[in-house]
């Protein structure tokens, strides 16, 4: 009976990992690259200002 309990531990862990993997890989609302590109453009402008001022 103890051997059966030790075999159930990896089985429960594998089921838990499968559930977590399916949850982590769920379909999310796709967001475009717009906010990231706007932030990058602001960053580049700030870096140009710093370099031009020194």
PDB file of C-alpha atoms in Angstrom:
ATOM      1  CA  UNK A   1       0.000   0.000   0.000  1.00  0.00           C
ATOM      2  CA  UNK A   2       2.876   2.382   0.750  1.00  0.00           C
ATOM      3  CA  UNK A   3       4.283   1.785  -2.749  1.00  0.00           C
ATOM      4  CA  UNK A   4       0.938   2.768  -4.217  1.00  0.00           C
ATOM      5  CA  UNK A   5       1.006   6.019  -2.241  1.00  0.00           C
ATOM      6  CA  UNK A   6       4.493   6.790  -3.590  1.00  0.00           C
ATOM      7  CA  UNK A   7       3.247   6.185  -7.124  1.00  0.00           C
ATOM      8  CA  UNK A   8       0.324   8.556  -6.623  1.00  0.00           C
ATOM      9  CA  UNK A   9       2.615  11.483  -5.745  1.00  0.00           C
ATOM     10  CA  UNK A  10       4.107  11.827  -9.275  1.00  0.00           C
ATOM     11  CA  UNK A  11       0.698  11.175 -10.801  1.00  0.00           C
ATOM     12  CA  UNK A  12      -0.880  14.028  -8.833  1.00  0.00           C
ATOM     13  CA  UNK A  13       2.116  16.235  -9.662  1.00  0.00           C
ATOM     14  CA  UNK A  14       1.769  15.464 -13.381  1.00  0.00           C
ATOM     15  CA  UNK A  15      -1.944  16.249 -13.325  1.00  0.00           C
ATOM     16  CA  UNK A  16      -1.233  19.504 -11.476  1.00  0.00           C
ATOM     17  CA  UNK A  17       1.464  20.427 -13.992  1.00  0.00           C
ATOM     18  CA  UNK A  18      -0.901  19.707 -16.872  1.00  0.00           C
ATOM     19  CA  UNK A  19      -3.618  21.886 -15.356  1.00  0.00           C
ATOM     20  CA  UNK A  20      -1.168  24.709 -14.679  1.00  0.00           C
ATOM     21  CA  UNK A  21       0.238  24.440 -18.223  1.00  0.00           C
ATOM     22  CA  UNK A  22      -3.187  24.637 -19.790  1.00  0.00           C
ATOM     23  CA  UNK A  23      -4.071  27.625 -17.581  1.00  0.00           C
ATOM     24  CA  UNK A  24      -0.803  29.418 -18.376  1.00  0.00           C
ATOM     25  CA  UNK A  25      -1.248  28.836 -22.118  1.00  0.00           C
ATOM     26  CA  UNK A  26      -4.859  30.015 -22.237  1.00  0.00           C
ATOM     27  CA  UNK A  27      -5.940  32.391 -24.945  1.00  0.00           C
ATOM     28  CA  UNK A  28      -5.627  35.941 -23.770  1.00  0.00           C
ATOM     29  CA  UNK A  29      -6.962  39.127 -25.264  1.00  0.00           C
ATOM     30  CA  UNK A  30      -4.431  39.974 -27.929  1.00  0.00           C
ATOM     31  CA  UNK A  31      -3.020  43.439 -27.628  1.00  0.00           C
ATOM     32  CA  UNK A  32      -1.270  45.077 -30.531  1.00  0.00           C
ATOM     33  CA  UNK A  33       2.219  46.483 -30.514  1.00  0.00           C
ATOM     34  CA  UNK A  34       0.886  50.035 -30.350  1.00  0.00           C
ATOM     35  CA  UNK A  35       1.609  50.833 -26.680  1.00  0.00           C
ATOM     36  CA  UNK A  36       5.071  49.290 -26.828  1.00  0.00           C
ATOM     37  CA  UNK A  37       6.000  51.164 -29.993  1.00  0.00           C
ATOM     38  CA  UNK A  38       4.740  54.460 -28.562  1.00  0.00           C
ATOM     39  CA  UNK A  39       6.807  53.884 -25.426  1.00  0.00           C
ATOM     40  CA  UNK A  40       9.881  53.072 -27.491  1.00  0.00           C
ATOM     41  CA  UNK A  41       9.426  56.240 -29.562  1.00  0.00           C
ATOM     42  CA  UNK A  42       9.222  58.315 -26.357  1.00  0.00           C
ATOM     43  CA  UNK A  43      12.363  56.603 -25.071  1.00  0.00           C
ATOM     44  CA  UNK A  44      14.260  57.383 -28.265  1.00  0.00           C
ATOM     45  CA  UNK A  45      13.149  61.022 -28.159  1.00  0.00           C
ATOM     46  CA  UNK A  46      14.311  61.316 -24.554  1.00  0.00           C
ATOM     47  CA  UNK A  47      17.694  59.802 -25.397  1.00  0.00           C
ATOM     48  CA  UNK A  48      18.138  62.178 -28.321  1.00  0.00           C
ATOM     49  CA  UNK A  49      17.356  65.160 -26.091  1.00  0.00           C
ATOM     50  CA  UNK A  50      19.918  64.049 -23.511  1.00  0.00           C
ATOM     51  CA  UNK A  51      22.623  63.561 -26.092  1.00  0.00           C
ATOM     52  CA  UNK A  52      21.905  66.857 -27.859  1.00  0.00           C
ATOM     53  CA  UNK A  53      21.954  68.814 -24.589  1.00  0.00           C
ATOM     54  CA  UNK A  54      25.415  67.674 -23.453  1.00  0.00           C
TER      55      UNK A  54
END
